[in-house]
PDB file of C-alpha atoms in Angstrom:
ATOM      1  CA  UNK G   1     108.543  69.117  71.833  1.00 93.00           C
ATOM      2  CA  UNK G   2     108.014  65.622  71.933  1.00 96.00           C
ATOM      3  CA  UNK G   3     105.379  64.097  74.173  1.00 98.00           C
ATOM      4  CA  UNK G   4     105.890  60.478  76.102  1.00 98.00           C
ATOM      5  CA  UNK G   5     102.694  59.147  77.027  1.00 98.00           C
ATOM      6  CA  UNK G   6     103.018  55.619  79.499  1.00 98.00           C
ATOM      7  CA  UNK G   7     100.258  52.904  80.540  1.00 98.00           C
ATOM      8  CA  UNK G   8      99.265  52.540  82.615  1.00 98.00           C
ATOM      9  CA  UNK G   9      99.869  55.018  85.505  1.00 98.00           C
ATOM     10  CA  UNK G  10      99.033  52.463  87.905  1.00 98.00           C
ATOM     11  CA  UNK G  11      99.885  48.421  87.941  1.00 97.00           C
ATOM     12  CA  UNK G  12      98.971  46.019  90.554  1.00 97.00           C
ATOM     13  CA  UNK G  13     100.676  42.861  90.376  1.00 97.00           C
ATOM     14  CA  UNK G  14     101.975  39.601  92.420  1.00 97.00           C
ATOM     15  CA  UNK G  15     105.860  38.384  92.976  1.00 97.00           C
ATOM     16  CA  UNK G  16     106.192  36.243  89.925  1.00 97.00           C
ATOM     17  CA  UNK G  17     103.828  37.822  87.456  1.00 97.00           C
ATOM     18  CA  UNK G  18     105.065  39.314  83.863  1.00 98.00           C
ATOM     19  CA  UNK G  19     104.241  42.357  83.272  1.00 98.00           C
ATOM     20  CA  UNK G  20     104.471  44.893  80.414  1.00 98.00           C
ATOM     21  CA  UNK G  21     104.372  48.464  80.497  1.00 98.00           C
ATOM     22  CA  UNK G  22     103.427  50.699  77.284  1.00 98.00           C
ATOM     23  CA  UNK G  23     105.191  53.962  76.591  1.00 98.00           C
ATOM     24  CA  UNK G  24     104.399  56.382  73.398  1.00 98.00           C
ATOM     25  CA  UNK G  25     105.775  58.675  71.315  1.00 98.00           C
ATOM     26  CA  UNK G  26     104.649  61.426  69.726  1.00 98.00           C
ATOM     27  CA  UNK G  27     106.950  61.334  66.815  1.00 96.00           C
ATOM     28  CA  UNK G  28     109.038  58.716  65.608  1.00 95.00           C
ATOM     29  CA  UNK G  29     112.022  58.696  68.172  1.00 95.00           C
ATOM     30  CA  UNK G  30     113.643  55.448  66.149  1.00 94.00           C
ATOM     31  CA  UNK G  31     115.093  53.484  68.992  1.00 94.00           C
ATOM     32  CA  UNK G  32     116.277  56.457  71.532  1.00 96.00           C
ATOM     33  CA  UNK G  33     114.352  55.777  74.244  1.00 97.00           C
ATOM     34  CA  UNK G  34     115.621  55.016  77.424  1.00 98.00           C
ATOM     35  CA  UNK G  35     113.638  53.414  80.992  1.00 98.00           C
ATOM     36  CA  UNK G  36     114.709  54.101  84.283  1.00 98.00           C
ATOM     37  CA  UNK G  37     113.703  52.598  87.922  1.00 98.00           C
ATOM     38  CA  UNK G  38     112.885  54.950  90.581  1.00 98.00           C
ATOM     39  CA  UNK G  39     112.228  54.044  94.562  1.00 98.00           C
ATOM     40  CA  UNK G  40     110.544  56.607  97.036  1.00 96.00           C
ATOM     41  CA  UNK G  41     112.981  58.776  98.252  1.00 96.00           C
ATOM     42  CA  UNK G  42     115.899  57.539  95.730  1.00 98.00           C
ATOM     43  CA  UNK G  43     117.479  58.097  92.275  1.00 98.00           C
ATOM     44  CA  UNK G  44     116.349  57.230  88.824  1.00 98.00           C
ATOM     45  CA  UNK G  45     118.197  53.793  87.757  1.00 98.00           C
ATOM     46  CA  UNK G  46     119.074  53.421  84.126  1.00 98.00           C
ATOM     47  CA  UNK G  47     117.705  50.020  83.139  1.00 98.00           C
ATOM     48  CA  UNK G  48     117.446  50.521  79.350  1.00 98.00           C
ATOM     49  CA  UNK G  49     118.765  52.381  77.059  1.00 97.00           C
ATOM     50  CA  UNK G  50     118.360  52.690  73.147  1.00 95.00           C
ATOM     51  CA  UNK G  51     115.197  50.839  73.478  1.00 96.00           C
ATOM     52  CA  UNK G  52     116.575  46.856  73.263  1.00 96.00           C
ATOM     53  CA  UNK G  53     119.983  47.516  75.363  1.00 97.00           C
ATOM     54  CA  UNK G  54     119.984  46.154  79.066  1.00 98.00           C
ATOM     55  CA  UNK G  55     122.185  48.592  81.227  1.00 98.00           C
ATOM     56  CA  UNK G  56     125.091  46.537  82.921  1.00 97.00           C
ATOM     57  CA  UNK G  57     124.269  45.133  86.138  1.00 97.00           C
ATOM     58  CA  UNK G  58     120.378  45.061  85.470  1.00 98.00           C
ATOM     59  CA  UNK G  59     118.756  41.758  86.283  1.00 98.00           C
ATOM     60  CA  UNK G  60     118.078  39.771  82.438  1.00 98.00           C
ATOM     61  CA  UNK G  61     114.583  39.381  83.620  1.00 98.00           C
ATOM     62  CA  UNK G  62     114.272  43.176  82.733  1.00 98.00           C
ATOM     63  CA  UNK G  63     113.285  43.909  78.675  1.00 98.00           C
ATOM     64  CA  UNK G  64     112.869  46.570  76.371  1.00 98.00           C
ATOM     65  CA  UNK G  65     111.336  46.685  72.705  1.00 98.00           C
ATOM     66  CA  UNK G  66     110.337  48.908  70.319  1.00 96.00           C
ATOM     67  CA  UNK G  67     110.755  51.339  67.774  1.00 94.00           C
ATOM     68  CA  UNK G  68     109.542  54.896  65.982  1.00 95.00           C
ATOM     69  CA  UNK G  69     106.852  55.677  68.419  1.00 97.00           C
ATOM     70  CA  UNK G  70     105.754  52.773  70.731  1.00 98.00           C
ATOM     71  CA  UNK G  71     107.941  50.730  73.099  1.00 98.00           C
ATOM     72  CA  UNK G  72     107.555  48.404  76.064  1.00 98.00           C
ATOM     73  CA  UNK G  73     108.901  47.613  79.023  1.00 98.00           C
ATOM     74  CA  UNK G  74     108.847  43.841  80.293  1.00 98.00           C
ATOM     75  CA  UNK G  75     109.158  42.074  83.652  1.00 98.00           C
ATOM     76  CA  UNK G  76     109.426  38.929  83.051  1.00 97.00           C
ATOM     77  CA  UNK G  77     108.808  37.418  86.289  1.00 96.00           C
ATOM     78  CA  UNK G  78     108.146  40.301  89.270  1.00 97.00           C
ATOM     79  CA  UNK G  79     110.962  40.607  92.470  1.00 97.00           C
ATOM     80  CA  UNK G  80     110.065  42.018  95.215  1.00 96.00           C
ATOM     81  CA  UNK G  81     112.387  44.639  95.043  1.00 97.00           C
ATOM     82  CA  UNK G  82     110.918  45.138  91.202  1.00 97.00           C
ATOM     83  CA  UNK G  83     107.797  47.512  93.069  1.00 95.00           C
ATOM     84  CA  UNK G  84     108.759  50.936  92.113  1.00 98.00           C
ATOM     85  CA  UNK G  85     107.751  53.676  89.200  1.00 98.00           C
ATOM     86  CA  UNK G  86     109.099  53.240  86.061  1.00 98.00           C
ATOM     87  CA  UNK G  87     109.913  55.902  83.427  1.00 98.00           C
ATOM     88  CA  UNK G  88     110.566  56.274  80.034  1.00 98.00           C
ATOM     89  CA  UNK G  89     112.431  58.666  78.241  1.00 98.00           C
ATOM     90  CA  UNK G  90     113.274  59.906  74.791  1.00 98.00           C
ATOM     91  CA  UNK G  91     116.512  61.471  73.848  1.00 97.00           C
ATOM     92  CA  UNK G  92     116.446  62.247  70.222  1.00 94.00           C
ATOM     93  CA  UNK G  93     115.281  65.223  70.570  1.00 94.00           C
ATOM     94  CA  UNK G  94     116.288  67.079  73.430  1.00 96.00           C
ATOM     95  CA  UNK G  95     115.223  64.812  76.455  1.00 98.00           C
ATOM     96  CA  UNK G  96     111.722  64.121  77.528  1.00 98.00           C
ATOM     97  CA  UNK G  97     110.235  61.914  80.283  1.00 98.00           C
ATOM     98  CA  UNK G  98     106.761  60.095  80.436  1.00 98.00           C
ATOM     99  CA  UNK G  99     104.361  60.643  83.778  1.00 98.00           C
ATOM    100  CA  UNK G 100     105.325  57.292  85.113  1.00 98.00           C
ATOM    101  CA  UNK G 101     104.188  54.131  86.263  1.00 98.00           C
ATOM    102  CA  UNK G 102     103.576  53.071  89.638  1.00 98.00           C
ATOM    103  CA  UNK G 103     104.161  48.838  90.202  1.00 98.00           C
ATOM    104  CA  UNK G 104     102.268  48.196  93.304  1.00 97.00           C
ATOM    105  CA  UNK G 105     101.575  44.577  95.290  1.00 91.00           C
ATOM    106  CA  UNK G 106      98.653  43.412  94.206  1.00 89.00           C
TER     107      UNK G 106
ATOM    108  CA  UNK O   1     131.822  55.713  95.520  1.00 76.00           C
ATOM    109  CA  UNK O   2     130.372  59.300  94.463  1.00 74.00           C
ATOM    110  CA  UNK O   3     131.040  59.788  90.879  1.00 95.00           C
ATOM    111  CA  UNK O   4     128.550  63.135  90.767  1.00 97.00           C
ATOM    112  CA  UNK O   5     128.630  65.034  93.972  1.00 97.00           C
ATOM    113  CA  UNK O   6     125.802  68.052  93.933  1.00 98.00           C
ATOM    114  CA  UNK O   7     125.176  70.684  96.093  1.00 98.00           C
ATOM    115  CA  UNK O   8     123.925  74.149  96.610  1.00 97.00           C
ATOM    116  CA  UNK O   9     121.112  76.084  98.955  1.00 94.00           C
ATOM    117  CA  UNK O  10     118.249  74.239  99.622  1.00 93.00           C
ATOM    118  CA  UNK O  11     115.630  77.046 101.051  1.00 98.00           C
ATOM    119  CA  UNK O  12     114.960  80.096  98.637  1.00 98.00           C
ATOM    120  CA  UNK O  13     112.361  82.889  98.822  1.00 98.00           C
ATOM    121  CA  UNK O  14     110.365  83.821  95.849  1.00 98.00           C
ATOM    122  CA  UNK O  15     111.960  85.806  93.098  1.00 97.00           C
ATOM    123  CA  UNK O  16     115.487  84.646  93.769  1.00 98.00           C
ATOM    124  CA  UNK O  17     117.682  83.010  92.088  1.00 98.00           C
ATOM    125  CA  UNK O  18     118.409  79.092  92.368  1.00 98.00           C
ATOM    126  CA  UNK O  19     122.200  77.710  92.287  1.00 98.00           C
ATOM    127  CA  UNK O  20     123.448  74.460  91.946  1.00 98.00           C
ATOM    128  CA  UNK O  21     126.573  73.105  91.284  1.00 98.00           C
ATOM    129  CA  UNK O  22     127.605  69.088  90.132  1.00 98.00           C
ATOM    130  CA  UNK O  23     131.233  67.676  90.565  1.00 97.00           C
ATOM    131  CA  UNK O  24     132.332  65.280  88.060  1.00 97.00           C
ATOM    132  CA  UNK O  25     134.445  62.361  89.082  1.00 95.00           C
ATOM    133  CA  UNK O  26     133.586  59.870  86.340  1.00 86.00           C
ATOM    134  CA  UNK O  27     134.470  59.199  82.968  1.00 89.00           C
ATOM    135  CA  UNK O  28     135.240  61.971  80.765  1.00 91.00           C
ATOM    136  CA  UNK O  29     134.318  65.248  80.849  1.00 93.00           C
ATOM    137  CA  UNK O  30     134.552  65.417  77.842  1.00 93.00           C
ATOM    138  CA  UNK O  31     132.563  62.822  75.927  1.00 94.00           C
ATOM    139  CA  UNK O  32     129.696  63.091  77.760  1.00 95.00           C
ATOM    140  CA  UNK O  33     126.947  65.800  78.485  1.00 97.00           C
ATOM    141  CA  UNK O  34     125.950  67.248  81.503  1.00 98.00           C
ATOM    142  CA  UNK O  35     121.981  67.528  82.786  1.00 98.00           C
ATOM    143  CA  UNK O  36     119.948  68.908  85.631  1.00 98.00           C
ATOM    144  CA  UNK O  37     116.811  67.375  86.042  1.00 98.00           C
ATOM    145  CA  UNK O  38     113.865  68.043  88.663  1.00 98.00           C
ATOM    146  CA  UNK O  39     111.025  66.203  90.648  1.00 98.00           C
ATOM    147  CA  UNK O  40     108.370  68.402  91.948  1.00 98.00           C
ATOM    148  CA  UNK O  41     107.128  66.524  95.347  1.00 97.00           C
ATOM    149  CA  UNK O  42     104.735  63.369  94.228  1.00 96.00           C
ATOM    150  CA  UNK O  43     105.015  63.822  91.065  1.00 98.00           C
ATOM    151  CA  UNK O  44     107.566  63.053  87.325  1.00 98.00           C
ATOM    152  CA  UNK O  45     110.561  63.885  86.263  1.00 98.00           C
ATOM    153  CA  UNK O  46     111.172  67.040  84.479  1.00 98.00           C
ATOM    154  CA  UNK O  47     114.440  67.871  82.478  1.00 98.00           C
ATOM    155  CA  UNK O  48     115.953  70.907  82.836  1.00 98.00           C
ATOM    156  CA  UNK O  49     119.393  72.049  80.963  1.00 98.00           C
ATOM    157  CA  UNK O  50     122.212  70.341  79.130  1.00 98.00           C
ATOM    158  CA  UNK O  51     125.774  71.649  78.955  1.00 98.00           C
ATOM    159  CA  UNK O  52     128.942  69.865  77.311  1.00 97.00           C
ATOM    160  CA  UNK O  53     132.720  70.281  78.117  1.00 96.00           C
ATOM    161  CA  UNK O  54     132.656  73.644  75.364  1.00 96.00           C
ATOM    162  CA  UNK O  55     129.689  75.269  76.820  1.00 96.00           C
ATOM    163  CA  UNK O  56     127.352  74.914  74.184  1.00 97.00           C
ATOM    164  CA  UNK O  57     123.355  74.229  75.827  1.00 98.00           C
ATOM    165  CA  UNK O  58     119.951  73.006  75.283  1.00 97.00           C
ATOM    166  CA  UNK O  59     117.172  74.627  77.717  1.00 98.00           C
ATOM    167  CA  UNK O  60     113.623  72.740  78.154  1.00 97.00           C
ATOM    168  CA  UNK O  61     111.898  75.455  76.036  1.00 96.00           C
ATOM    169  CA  UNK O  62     109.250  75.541  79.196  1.00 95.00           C
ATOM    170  CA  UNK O  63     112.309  77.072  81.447  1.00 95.00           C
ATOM    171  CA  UNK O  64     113.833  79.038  78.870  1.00 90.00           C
ATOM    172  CA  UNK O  65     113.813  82.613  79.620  1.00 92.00           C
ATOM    173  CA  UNK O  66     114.933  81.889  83.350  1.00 97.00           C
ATOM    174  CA  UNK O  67     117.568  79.004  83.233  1.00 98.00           C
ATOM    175  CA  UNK O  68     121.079  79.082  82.281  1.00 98.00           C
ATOM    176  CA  UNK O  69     123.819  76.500  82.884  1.00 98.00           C
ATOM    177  CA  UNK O  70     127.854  76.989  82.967  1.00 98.00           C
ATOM    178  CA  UNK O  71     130.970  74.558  82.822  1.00 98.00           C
ATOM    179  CA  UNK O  72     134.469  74.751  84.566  1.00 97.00           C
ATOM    180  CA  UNK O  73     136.573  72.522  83.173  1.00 95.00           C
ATOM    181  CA  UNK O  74     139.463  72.929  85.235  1.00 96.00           C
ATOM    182  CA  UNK O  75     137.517  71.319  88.024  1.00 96.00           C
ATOM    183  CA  UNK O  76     135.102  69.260  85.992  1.00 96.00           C
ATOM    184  CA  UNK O  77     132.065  71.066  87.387  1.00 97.00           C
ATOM    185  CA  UNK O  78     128.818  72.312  85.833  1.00 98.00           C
ATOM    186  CA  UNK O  79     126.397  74.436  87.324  1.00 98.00           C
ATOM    187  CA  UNK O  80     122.576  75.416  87.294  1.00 98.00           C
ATOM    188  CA  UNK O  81     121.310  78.613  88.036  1.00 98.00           C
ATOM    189  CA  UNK O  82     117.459  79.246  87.841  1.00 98.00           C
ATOM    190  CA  UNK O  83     116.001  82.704  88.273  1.00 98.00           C
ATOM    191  CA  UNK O  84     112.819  84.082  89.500  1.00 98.00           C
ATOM    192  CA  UNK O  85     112.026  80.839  91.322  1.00 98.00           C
ATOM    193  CA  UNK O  86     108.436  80.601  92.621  1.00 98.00           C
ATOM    194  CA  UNK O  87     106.987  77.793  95.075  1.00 98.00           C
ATOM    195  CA  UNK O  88     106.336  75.736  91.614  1.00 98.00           C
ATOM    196  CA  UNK O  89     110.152  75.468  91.493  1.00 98.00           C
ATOM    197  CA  UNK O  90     109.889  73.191  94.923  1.00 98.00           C
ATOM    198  CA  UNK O  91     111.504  70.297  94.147  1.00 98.00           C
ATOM    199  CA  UNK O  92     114.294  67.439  94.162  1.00 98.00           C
ATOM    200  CA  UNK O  93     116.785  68.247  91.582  1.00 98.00           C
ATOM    201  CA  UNK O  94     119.599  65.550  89.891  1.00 98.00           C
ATOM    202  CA  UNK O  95     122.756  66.007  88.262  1.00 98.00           C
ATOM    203  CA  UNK O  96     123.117  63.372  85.855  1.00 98.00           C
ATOM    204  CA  UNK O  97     125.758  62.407  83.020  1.00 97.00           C
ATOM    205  CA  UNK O  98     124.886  61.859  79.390  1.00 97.00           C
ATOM    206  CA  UNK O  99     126.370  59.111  77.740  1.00 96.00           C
ATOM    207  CA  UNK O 100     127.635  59.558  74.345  1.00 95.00           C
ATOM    208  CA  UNK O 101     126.452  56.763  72.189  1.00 93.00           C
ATOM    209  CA  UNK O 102     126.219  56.012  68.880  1.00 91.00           C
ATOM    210  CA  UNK O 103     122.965  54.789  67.073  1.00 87.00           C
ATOM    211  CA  UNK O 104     123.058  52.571  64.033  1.00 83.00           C
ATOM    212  CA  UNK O 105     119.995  50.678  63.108  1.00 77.00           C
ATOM    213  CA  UNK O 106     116.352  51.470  63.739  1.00 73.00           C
ATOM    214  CA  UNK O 107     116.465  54.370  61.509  1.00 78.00           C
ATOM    215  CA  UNK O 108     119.503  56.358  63.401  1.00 84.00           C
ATOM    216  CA  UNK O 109     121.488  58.501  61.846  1.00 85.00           C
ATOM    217  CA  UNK O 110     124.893  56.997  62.663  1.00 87.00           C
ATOM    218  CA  UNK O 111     126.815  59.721  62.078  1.00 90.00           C
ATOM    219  CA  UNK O 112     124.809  61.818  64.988  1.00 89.00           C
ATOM    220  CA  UNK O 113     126.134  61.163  69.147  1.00 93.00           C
ATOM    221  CA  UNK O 114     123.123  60.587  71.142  1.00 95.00           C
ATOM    222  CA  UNK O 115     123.514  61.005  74.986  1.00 96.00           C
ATOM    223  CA  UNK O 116     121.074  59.052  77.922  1.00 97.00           C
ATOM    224  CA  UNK O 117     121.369  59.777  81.383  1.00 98.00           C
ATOM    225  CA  UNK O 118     123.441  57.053  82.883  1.00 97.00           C
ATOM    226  CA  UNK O 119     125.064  57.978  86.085  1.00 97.00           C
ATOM    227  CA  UNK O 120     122.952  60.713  88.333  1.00 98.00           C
ATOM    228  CA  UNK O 121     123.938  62.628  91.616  1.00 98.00           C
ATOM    229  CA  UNK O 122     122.501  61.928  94.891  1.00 97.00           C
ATOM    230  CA  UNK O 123     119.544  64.480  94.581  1.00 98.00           C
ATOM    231  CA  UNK O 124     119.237  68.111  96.231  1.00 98.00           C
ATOM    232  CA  UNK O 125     115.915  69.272  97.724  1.00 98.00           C
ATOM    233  CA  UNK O 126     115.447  72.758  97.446  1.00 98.00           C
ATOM    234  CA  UNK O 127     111.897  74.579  99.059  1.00 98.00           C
ATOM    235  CA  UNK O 128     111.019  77.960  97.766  1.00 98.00           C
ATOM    236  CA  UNK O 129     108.850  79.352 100.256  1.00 97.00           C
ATOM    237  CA  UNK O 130     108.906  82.964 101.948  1.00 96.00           C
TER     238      UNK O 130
END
């Protein structure tokens, strides 16, 4: 099984900031790793998939790098509608999700 | 529009037996792959079963001995069914598609489909308590 490990679990921030969030493999997963958006109460939203690929319809200031077994996620300038938990994902192996990050107001 | 429609009983009493069922009315049946994932309250998102359009699956290994999954084709439906649920089964649980892909570069094998979860249903909330 492979484990996803994400930093941080929590991340204040302000409407304009950049911010990056860390997510870890525990085996090289090349690039399949995928990020999604979730709000309280809603679905997960696909933002990235295969590490680098913006989903279609997901605002350009969203970002995703990486290979083998670490990858980031980048805001590059924080929405208000960006405050949310964000989750990674692997799916070379079966499909496993990291604990999350919660994007709060600073 | 709703291109995964989910449903099934929300309230269950220990020891029985969970059912859920996902419509399909996007893309191809197919292509793609077909996943149940949960959300215990407050907390991540766990993945549960995959099914294609022959019936072959892959079971979280954690959920093994109680899960299985089934596909109708002629309606483009999968289903869940979960057995021996305890209050630890509490939950949201999502339909979601996986989209076949192809991976060259970054050490892929391109020769391999790889599926990520693309399109997911609305989201069922099922309570075991007795």
């Amino acid at each position: 099984d492979i484990q996803m490990t994400q930093s941080p679990s929590t991340l204040s921030a302000s409407v304009g900031d950049r911010v990056t969030i860390t997510c870890r493999a525990s085996q090289n997963i090349n690039i399949l790793l995928a990020w999604y958006q979730q709000k309280p109460g809603k679905v997960p939203k696909l933002l990235i998939y295969k590490a680098s690929n913006l989903q279609s319809g997901v605002p350009s200031r969203f970002s995703g790098s990486g290979s083998g077994t670490e990858f980031t996620l980048t805001i590059s300038s924080l929405q208000p509608d960006d405050f949310a938990t964000y989750y990674c994902q692997q799916y070379k192996s079966n499909y496993n999700f990291g604990q999350g990050t919660k994007l709060e107001i600073e | 529009q709703v291109q995964l429609q989910q449903w099934g009983a929300g309230l269950l009493k220990p020891s029985e037996t969970l059912s859920l069922t996902c419509a399909v009315y996007v893309g191809s049946f197919s292509d793609n792959t077909w996943n149940w994932i949960r959300q215990p309250p407050g907390k991540g998102l766990e993945w549960i079963a995959e099914i294609n359009h022959s019936g072959d699956t892959s079971y979280n290994p954690s959920l093994n001995s109680r899960v299985s999954m089934s596909v109708d084709t002629s309606k483009n439906q999968f289903s869940l069914r979960l057995r021996s649920v305890t209050a630890a089964d509490t939950g949201v649980y999502f339909c979601a598609r996986g989209r076949r892909d192809r991976c060259w570069g970054g050490g892929c094998d391109p020769n391999y489909y790889y599926y990520y979860m693309d399109v997911w249903g609305s989201g069922t909330t099922v309570t075991v308590s007795s």
